[in-house]
Amino acid sequence: MIRFYFILLMLTFISCEHSSSEFKLQNSFQIKLQNPVRINVNDWFYFSADSNLYQLFMYYSNTELGNAKLIDTVDFSSYKSMIHSFKSQNDDSYIVLWETEYEYYPLIYAYYVIDGKIVNIGELLISLPCQSCESFEYPIKDIRILQNGNEIEISFLADVNYKPKKSTDWQLYKAGVLKFLFNTETNKLRYITSSN
């Protein structure tokens, strides 16, 4: 009988070790120059533009570590720019999406925030697959983020257009087919497709 309970205990331990952790959309913030965005008590994002409004700069600061550091730069947009923060359900890590709209397609950059550090995951070249839409921004609520061990998976609950870096054409993917995989140890991003 003791063996039976020991085996059950080990199975529970092993299954918990390999389970996925979901990142849930916590907040979305419209970016306003000179107004910081706080995703939690310690992690802040600051934005500024050059004097000619050609570039928009994003800085990250952790209050425990001090000093804001430049993280990324995009071309300035007269349309909206947003920060979306997704919080892990298992720990204090976050995925932050910086979305900037332009006349035709938005830019979305992803970042991994953990323990006062930020890692640039990369650009997600996605858009809404719609020919007659007023906007091509992909609905953030339809992005699903899971972590399984060292790998963070970003997938889509609705159809999505994706433009691979070495391609000139956008490709349409049905919901659940396109996935971005980010390895937290190597900091490498790749995409895969499945026919699920």
PDB file of C-alpha atoms in Angstrom:
ATOM      1  CA  MET A   1       0.000   0.000   0.000  1.00  0.00           C
ATOM      2  CA  ILE A   2       2.857   2.380   0.786  1.00  0.00           C
ATOM      3  CA  ARG A   3       4.312   1.698  -2.663  1.00  0.00           C
ATOM      4  CA  PHE A   4       0.988   2.605  -4.243  1.00  0.00           C
ATOM      5  CA  TYR A   5       0.892   5.991  -2.454  1.00  0.00           C
ATOM      6  CA  PHE A   6       4.535   6.609  -3.291  1.00  0.00           C
ATOM      7  CA  ILE A   7       3.839   5.958  -6.997  1.00  0.00           C
ATOM      8  CA  LEU A   8       0.812   8.281  -6.912  1.00  0.00           C
ATOM      9  CA  LEU A   9       2.899  10.963  -5.241  1.00  0.00           C
ATOM     10  CA  MET A  10       5.662  10.619  -7.836  1.00  0.00           C
ATOM     11  CA  LEU A  11       3.176  10.742 -10.731  1.00  0.00           C
ATOM     12  CA  THR A  12       1.682  13.934  -9.313  1.00  0.00           C
ATOM     13  CA  PHE A  13       5.144  15.460  -8.903  1.00  0.00           C
ATOM     14  CA  ILE A  14       6.212  14.509 -12.426  1.00  0.00           C
ATOM     15  CA  SER A  15       2.993  15.729 -14.031  1.00  0.00           C
ATOM     16  CA  CYS A  16       3.249  19.076 -12.221  1.00  0.00           C
ATOM     17  CA  GLU A  17       6.834  19.420 -13.376  1.00  0.00           C
ATOM     18  CA  HIS A  18       5.777  19.162 -17.033  1.00  0.00           C
ATOM     19  CA  SER A  19       2.536  21.138 -16.946  1.00  0.00           C
ATOM     20  CA  SER A  20       2.057  24.355 -18.867  1.00  0.00           C
ATOM     21  CA  SER A  21       1.738  27.744 -17.271  1.00  0.00           C
ATOM     22  CA  GLU A  22      -0.467  30.283 -18.991  1.00  0.00           C
ATOM     23  CA  PHE A  23       0.252  34.002 -19.251  1.00  0.00           C
ATOM     24  CA  LYS A  24      -3.007  35.946 -18.841  1.00  0.00           C
ATOM     25  CA  LEU A  25      -3.607  39.424 -20.253  1.00  0.00           C
ATOM     26  CA  GLN A  26      -3.272  41.660 -17.220  1.00  0.00           C
ATOM     27  CA  ASN A  27      -3.537  45.183 -18.674  1.00  0.00           C
ATOM     28  CA  SER A  28      -3.294  47.249 -21.830  1.00  0.00           C
ATOM     29  CA  PHE A  29      -1.939  50.784 -21.679  1.00  0.00           C
ATOM     30  CA  GLN A  30      -2.044  53.493 -24.331  1.00  0.00           C
ATOM     31  CA  ILE A  31       1.414  55.037 -24.593  1.00  0.00           C
ATOM     32  CA  LYS A  32       1.657  58.730 -23.862  1.00  0.00           C
ATOM     33  CA  LEU A  33       5.038  60.398 -24.087  1.00  0.00           C
ATOM     34  CA  GLN A  34       6.597  61.229 -20.720  1.00  0.00           C
ATOM     35  CA  ASN A  35       3.994  59.093 -18.860  1.00  0.00           C
ATOM     36  CA  PRO A  36       5.497  55.871 -17.481  1.00  0.00           C
ATOM     37  CA  VAL A  37       3.705  52.540 -17.753  1.00  0.00           C
ATOM     38  CA  ARG A  38       3.891  50.356 -14.653  1.00  0.00           C
ATOM     39  CA  ILE A  39       3.149  46.647 -15.177  1.00  0.00           C
ATOM     40  CA  ASN A  40       3.757  45.763 -11.503  1.00  0.00           C
ATOM     41  CA  VAL A  41       5.308  47.278  -8.392  1.00  0.00           C
ATOM     42  CA  ASN A  42       8.884  47.125  -9.716  1.00  0.00           C
ATOM     43  CA  ASP A  43       8.780  47.048 -13.532  1.00  0.00           C
ATOM     44  CA  TRP A  44       8.267  50.297 -15.449  1.00  0.00           C
ATOM     45  CA  PHE A  45       8.395  51.349 -19.101  1.00  0.00           C
ATOM     46  CA  TYR A  46       9.114  54.901 -20.245  1.00  0.00           C
ATOM     47  CA  PHE A  47       8.672  56.404 -23.706  1.00  0.00           C
ATOM     48  CA  SER A  48      10.099  59.414 -25.458  1.00  0.00           C
ATOM     49  CA  ALA A  49      10.486  60.694 -28.990  1.00  0.00           C
ATOM     50  CA  ASP A  50      13.217  62.596 -30.768  1.00  0.00           C
ATOM     51  CA  SER A  51      12.649  66.317 -31.387  1.00  0.00           C
ATOM     52  CA  ASN A  52      11.592  65.740 -35.013  1.00  0.00           C
ATOM     53  CA  LEU A  53       9.148  62.924 -34.109  1.00  0.00           C
ATOM     54  CA  TYR A  54      10.922  60.405 -36.322  1.00  0.00           C
ATOM     55  CA  GLN A  55      11.637  57.816 -33.616  1.00  0.00           C
ATOM     56  CA  LEU A  56       9.816  56.480 -30.553  1.00  0.00           C
ATOM     57  CA  PHE A  57      12.083  55.114 -27.795  1.00  0.00           C
ATOM     58  CA  MET A  58      11.151  52.569 -25.129  1.00  0.00           C
ATOM     59  CA  TYR A  59      13.087  52.346 -21.852  1.00  0.00           C
ATOM     60  CA  TYR A  60      12.762  49.742 -19.120  1.00  0.00           C
ATOM     61  CA  SER A  61      13.459  50.214 -15.422  1.00  0.00           C
ATOM     62  CA  ASN A  62      13.231  47.951 -12.420  1.00  0.00           C
ATOM     63  CA  THR A  63      12.884  49.991  -9.204  1.00  0.00           C
ATOM     64  CA  GLU A  64      14.976  47.515  -7.231  1.00  0.00           C
ATOM     65  CA  LEU A  65      17.847  47.761  -9.719  1.00  0.00           C
ATOM     66  CA  GLY A  66      17.412  51.440 -10.694  1.00  0.00           C
ATOM     67  CA  ASN A  67      18.550  52.977 -13.990  1.00  0.00           C
ATOM     68  CA  ALA A  68      16.225  53.012 -16.974  1.00  0.00           C
ATOM     69  CA  LYS A  69      17.857  51.501 -20.045  1.00  0.00           C
ATOM     70  CA  LEU A  70      16.958  51.858 -23.697  1.00  0.00           C
ATOM     71  CA  ILE A  71      15.277  48.668 -24.911  1.00  0.00           C
ATOM     72  CA  ASP A  72      13.944  49.414 -28.380  1.00  0.00           C
ATOM     73  CA  THR A  73      13.151  52.029 -30.996  1.00  0.00           C
ATOM     74  CA  VAL A  74      10.457  52.177 -33.673  1.00  0.00           C
ATOM     75  CA  ASP A  75       9.505  54.746 -36.291  1.00  0.00           C
ATOM     76  CA  PHE A  76       7.211  57.319 -34.754  1.00  0.00           C
ATOM     77  CA  SER A  77       3.531  56.815 -35.531  1.00  0.00           C
ATOM     78  CA  SER A  78       0.710  59.327 -35.463  1.00  0.00           C
ATOM     79  CA  TYR A  79      -1.592  56.383 -34.817  1.00  0.00           C
ATOM     80  CA  LYS A  80      -1.810  54.660 -31.452  1.00  0.00           C
ATOM     81  CA  SER A  81       0.908  52.772 -29.624  1.00  0.00           C
ATOM     82  CA  MET A  82       0.049  50.347 -26.799  1.00  0.00           C
ATOM     83  CA  ILE A  83       1.708  48.150 -24.187  1.00  0.00           C
ATOM     84  CA  HIS A  84      -0.023  44.870 -23.314  1.00  0.00           C
ATOM     85  CA  SER A  85       1.218  42.948 -20.271  1.00  0.00           C
ATOM     86  CA  PHE A  86       0.582  39.231 -19.777  1.00  0.00           C
ATOM     87  CA  LYS A  87       1.351  37.797 -16.322  1.00  0.00           C
ATOM     88  CA  SER A  88       2.385  34.201 -15.687  1.00  0.00           C
ATOM     89  CA  GLN A  89      -0.029  32.212 -13.564  1.00  0.00           C
ATOM     90  CA  ASN A  90       2.897  30.362 -11.900  1.00  0.00           C
ATOM     91  CA  ASP A  91       5.502  33.029 -11.107  1.00  0.00           C
ATOM     92  CA  ASP A  92       6.288  36.740 -11.375  1.00  0.00           C
ATOM     93  CA  SER A  93       7.309  36.682 -15.029  1.00  0.00           C
ATOM     94  CA  TYR A  94       5.597  38.691 -17.752  1.00  0.00           C
ATOM     95  CA  ILE A  95       5.313  38.814 -21.513  1.00  0.00           C
ATOM     96  CA  VAL A  96       4.987  42.398 -22.734  1.00  0.00           C
ATOM     97  CA  LEU A  97       3.767  43.211 -26.241  1.00  0.00           C
ATOM     98  CA  TRP A  98       4.538  46.661 -27.654  1.00  0.00           C
ATOM     99  CA  GLU A  99       2.078  47.338 -30.452  1.00  0.00           C
ATOM    100  CA  THR A 100       2.454  50.364 -32.710  1.00  0.00           C
ATOM    101  CA  GLU A 101      -0.045  51.058 -35.475  1.00  0.00           C
ATOM    102  CA  TYR A 102       0.870  52.496 -38.829  1.00  0.00           C
ATOM    103  CA  GLU A 103      -1.251  53.303 -41.867  1.00  0.00           C
ATOM    104  CA  TYR A 104      -1.339  49.732 -43.192  1.00  0.00           C
ATOM    105  CA  TYR A 105       0.068  47.229 -40.702  1.00  0.00           C
ATOM    106  CA  PRO A 106       0.953  47.298 -37.032  1.00  0.00           C
ATOM    107  CA  LEU A 107       4.286  46.334 -35.516  1.00  0.00           C
ATOM    108  CA  ILE A 108       4.268  44.080 -32.471  1.00  0.00           C
ATOM    109  CA  TYR A 109       7.437  43.482 -30.454  1.00  0.00           C
ATOM    110  CA  ALA A 110       7.488  40.928 -27.634  1.00  0.00           C
ATOM    111  CA  TYR A 111       9.583  41.009 -24.450  1.00  0.00           C
ATOM    112  CA  TYR A 112      10.087  38.587 -21.563  1.00  0.00           C
ATOM    113  CA  VAL A 113      10.369  40.214 -18.119  1.00  0.00           C
ATOM    114  CA  ILE A 114      11.607  38.170 -15.148  1.00  0.00           C
ATOM    115  CA  ASP A 115      13.538  38.971 -11.960  1.00  0.00           C
ATOM    116  CA  GLY A 116      14.236  42.594 -12.907  1.00  0.00           C
ATOM    117  CA  LYS A 117      15.571  41.677 -16.360  1.00  0.00           C
ATOM    118  CA  ILE A 118      14.042  42.124 -19.780  1.00  0.00           C
ATOM    119  CA  VAL A 119      14.758  40.025 -22.864  1.00  0.00           C
ATOM    120  CA  ASN A 120      13.762  41.099 -26.364  1.00  0.00           C
ATOM    121  CA  ILE A 121      11.868  38.115 -27.800  1.00  0.00           C
ATOM    122  CA  GLY A 122      11.523  39.730 -31.215  1.00  0.00           C
ATOM    123  CA  GLU A 123       9.065  41.099 -33.716  1.00  0.00           C
ATOM    124  CA  LEU A 124       5.796  39.275 -34.352  1.00  0.00           C
ATOM    125  CA  LEU A 125       4.962  40.042 -37.971  1.00  0.00           C
ATOM    126  CA  ILE A 126       1.232  39.420 -37.668  1.00  0.00           C
ATOM    127  CA  SER A 127      -1.913  41.219 -38.757  1.00  0.00           C
ATOM    128  CA  LEU A 128      -5.636  40.743 -38.980  1.00  0.00           C
ATOM    129  CA  PRO A 129      -6.577  38.843 -42.181  1.00  0.00           C
ATOM    130  CA  CYS A 130      -9.177  41.218 -43.551  1.00  0.00           C
ATOM    131  CA  GLN A 131      -9.349  42.968 -46.922  1.00  0.00           C
ATOM    132  CA  SER A 132     -12.124  45.426 -46.072  1.00  0.00           C
ATOM    133  CA  CYS A 133     -11.152  46.276 -42.492  1.00  0.00           C
ATOM    134  CA  GLU A 134     -10.419  49.789 -41.391  1.00  0.00           C
ATOM    135  CA  SER A 135      -7.544  48.512 -39.270  1.00  0.00           C
ATOM    136  CA  PHE A 136      -5.254  45.491 -39.553  1.00  0.00           C
ATOM    137  CA  GLU A 137      -4.293  45.253 -35.897  1.00  0.00           C
ATOM    138  CA  TYR A 138      -4.600  41.723 -34.565  1.00  0.00           C
ATOM    139  CA  PRO A 139      -6.939  41.414 -31.545  1.00  0.00           C
ATOM    140  CA  ILE A 140      -4.643  41.043 -28.537  1.00  0.00           C
ATOM    141  CA  LYS A 141      -7.355  39.115 -26.673  1.00  0.00           C
ATOM    142  CA  ASP A 142      -6.943  36.350 -29.281  1.00  0.00           C
ATOM    143  CA  ILE A 143      -3.271  35.790 -28.456  1.00  0.00           C
ATOM    144  CA  ARG A 144      -2.568  32.824 -26.170  1.00  0.00           C
ATOM    145  CA  ILE A 145       0.750  32.522 -24.322  1.00  0.00           C
ATOM    146  CA  LEU A 146       1.868  29.344 -22.544  1.00  0.00           C
ATOM    147  CA  GLN A 147       5.136  28.334 -20.908  1.00  0.00           C
ATOM    148  CA  ASN A 148       6.261  24.738 -20.751  1.00  0.00           C
ATOM    149  CA  GLY A 149       9.683  24.433 -19.136  1.00  0.00           C
ATOM    150  CA  ASN A 150      12.162  26.644 -21.025  1.00  0.00           C
ATOM    151  CA  GLU A 151       9.822  27.271 -23.937  1.00  0.00           C
ATOM    152  CA  ILE A 152       7.225  30.025 -24.263  1.00  0.00           C
ATOM    153  CA  GLU A 153       4.604  29.410 -26.941  1.00  0.00           C
ATOM    154  CA  ILE A 154       2.644  32.266 -28.520  1.00  0.00           C
ATOM    155  CA  SER A 155      -0.367  31.067 -30.522  1.00  0.00           C
ATOM    156  CA  PHE A 156      -3.501  32.573 -31.994  1.00  0.00           C
ATOM    157  CA  LEU A 157      -7.143  31.813 -31.250  1.00  0.00           C
ATOM    158  CA  ALA A 158      -8.356  33.422 -34.491  1.00  0.00           C
ATOM    159  CA  ASP A 159      -7.093  33.428 -38.086  1.00  0.00           C
ATOM    160  CA  VAL A 160      -3.901  35.436 -38.510  1.00  0.00           C
ATOM    161  CA  ASN A 161      -1.737  36.798 -41.325  1.00  0.00           C
ATOM    162  CA  TYR A 162       1.988  36.219 -40.857  1.00  0.00           C
ATOM    163  CA  LYS A 163       4.897  37.491 -42.926  1.00  0.00           C
ATOM    164  CA  PRO A 164       8.073  35.403 -42.515  1.00  0.00           C
ATOM    165  CA  LYS A 165      11.203  37.596 -42.366  1.00  0.00           C
ATOM    166  CA  LYS A 166      12.646  36.380 -45.684  1.00  0.00           C
ATOM    167  CA  SER A 167       9.341  36.573 -47.545  1.00  0.00           C
ATOM    168  CA  THR A 168       7.663  39.453 -49.349  1.00  0.00           C
ATOM    169  CA  ASP A 169       4.186  37.961 -49.005  1.00  0.00           C
ATOM    170  CA  TRP A 170       1.789  37.599 -46.107  1.00  0.00           C
ATOM    171  CA  GLN A 171       0.468  34.106 -45.440  1.00  0.00           C
ATOM    172  CA  LEU A 172      -2.916  33.295 -43.922  1.00  0.00           C
ATOM    173  CA  TYR A 173      -3.031  30.762 -41.072  1.00  0.00           C
ATOM    174  CA  LYS A 174      -6.155  29.340 -39.483  1.00  0.00           C
ATOM    175  CA  ALA A 175      -6.616  29.616 -35.722  1.00  0.00           C
ATOM    176  CA  GLY A 176      -4.199  27.419 -33.762  1.00  0.00           C
ATOM    177  CA  VAL A 177      -1.930  26.591 -36.724  1.00  0.00           C
ATOM    178  CA  LEU A 178       0.811  29.252 -36.388  1.00  0.00           C
ATOM    179  CA  LYS A 179       2.942  29.236 -33.215  1.00  0.00           C
ATOM    180  CA  PHE A 180       5.966  31.240 -32.130  1.00  0.00           C
ATOM    181  CA  LEU A 181       8.330  29.396 -29.787  1.00  0.00           C
ATOM    182  CA  PHE A 182      10.781  31.320 -27.604  1.00  0.00           C
ATOM    183  CA  ASN A 183      13.491  29.465 -25.681  1.00  0.00           C
ATOM    184  CA  THR A 184      14.226  31.267 -22.391  1.00  0.00           C
ATOM    185  CA  GLU A 185      17.708  29.717 -22.109  1.00  0.00           C
ATOM    186  CA  THR A 186      18.985  30.500 -25.617  1.00  0.00           C
ATOM    187  CA  ASN A 187      16.762  33.586 -26.192  1.00  0.00           C
ATOM    188  CA  LYS A 188      15.952  32.274 -29.685  1.00  0.00           C
ATOM    189  CA  LEU A 189      12.586  32.771 -31.378  1.00  0.00           C
ATOM    190  CA  ARG A 190      11.268  30.485 -34.115  1.00  0.00           C
ATOM    191  CA  TYR A 191       7.923  29.768 -35.635  1.00  0.00           C
ATOM    192  CA  ILE A 192       6.226  26.495 -36.452  1.00  0.00           C
ATOM    193  CA  THR A 193       3.011  25.506 -38.129  1.00  0.00           C
ATOM    194  CA  SER A 194       0.794  22.562 -37.356  1.00  0.00           C
ATOM    195  CA  SER A 195      -2.337  21.207 -38.974  1.00  0.00           C
ATOM    196  CA  ASN A 196      -4.249  20.694 -35.732  1.00  0.00           C
TER     197      ASN A 196
END
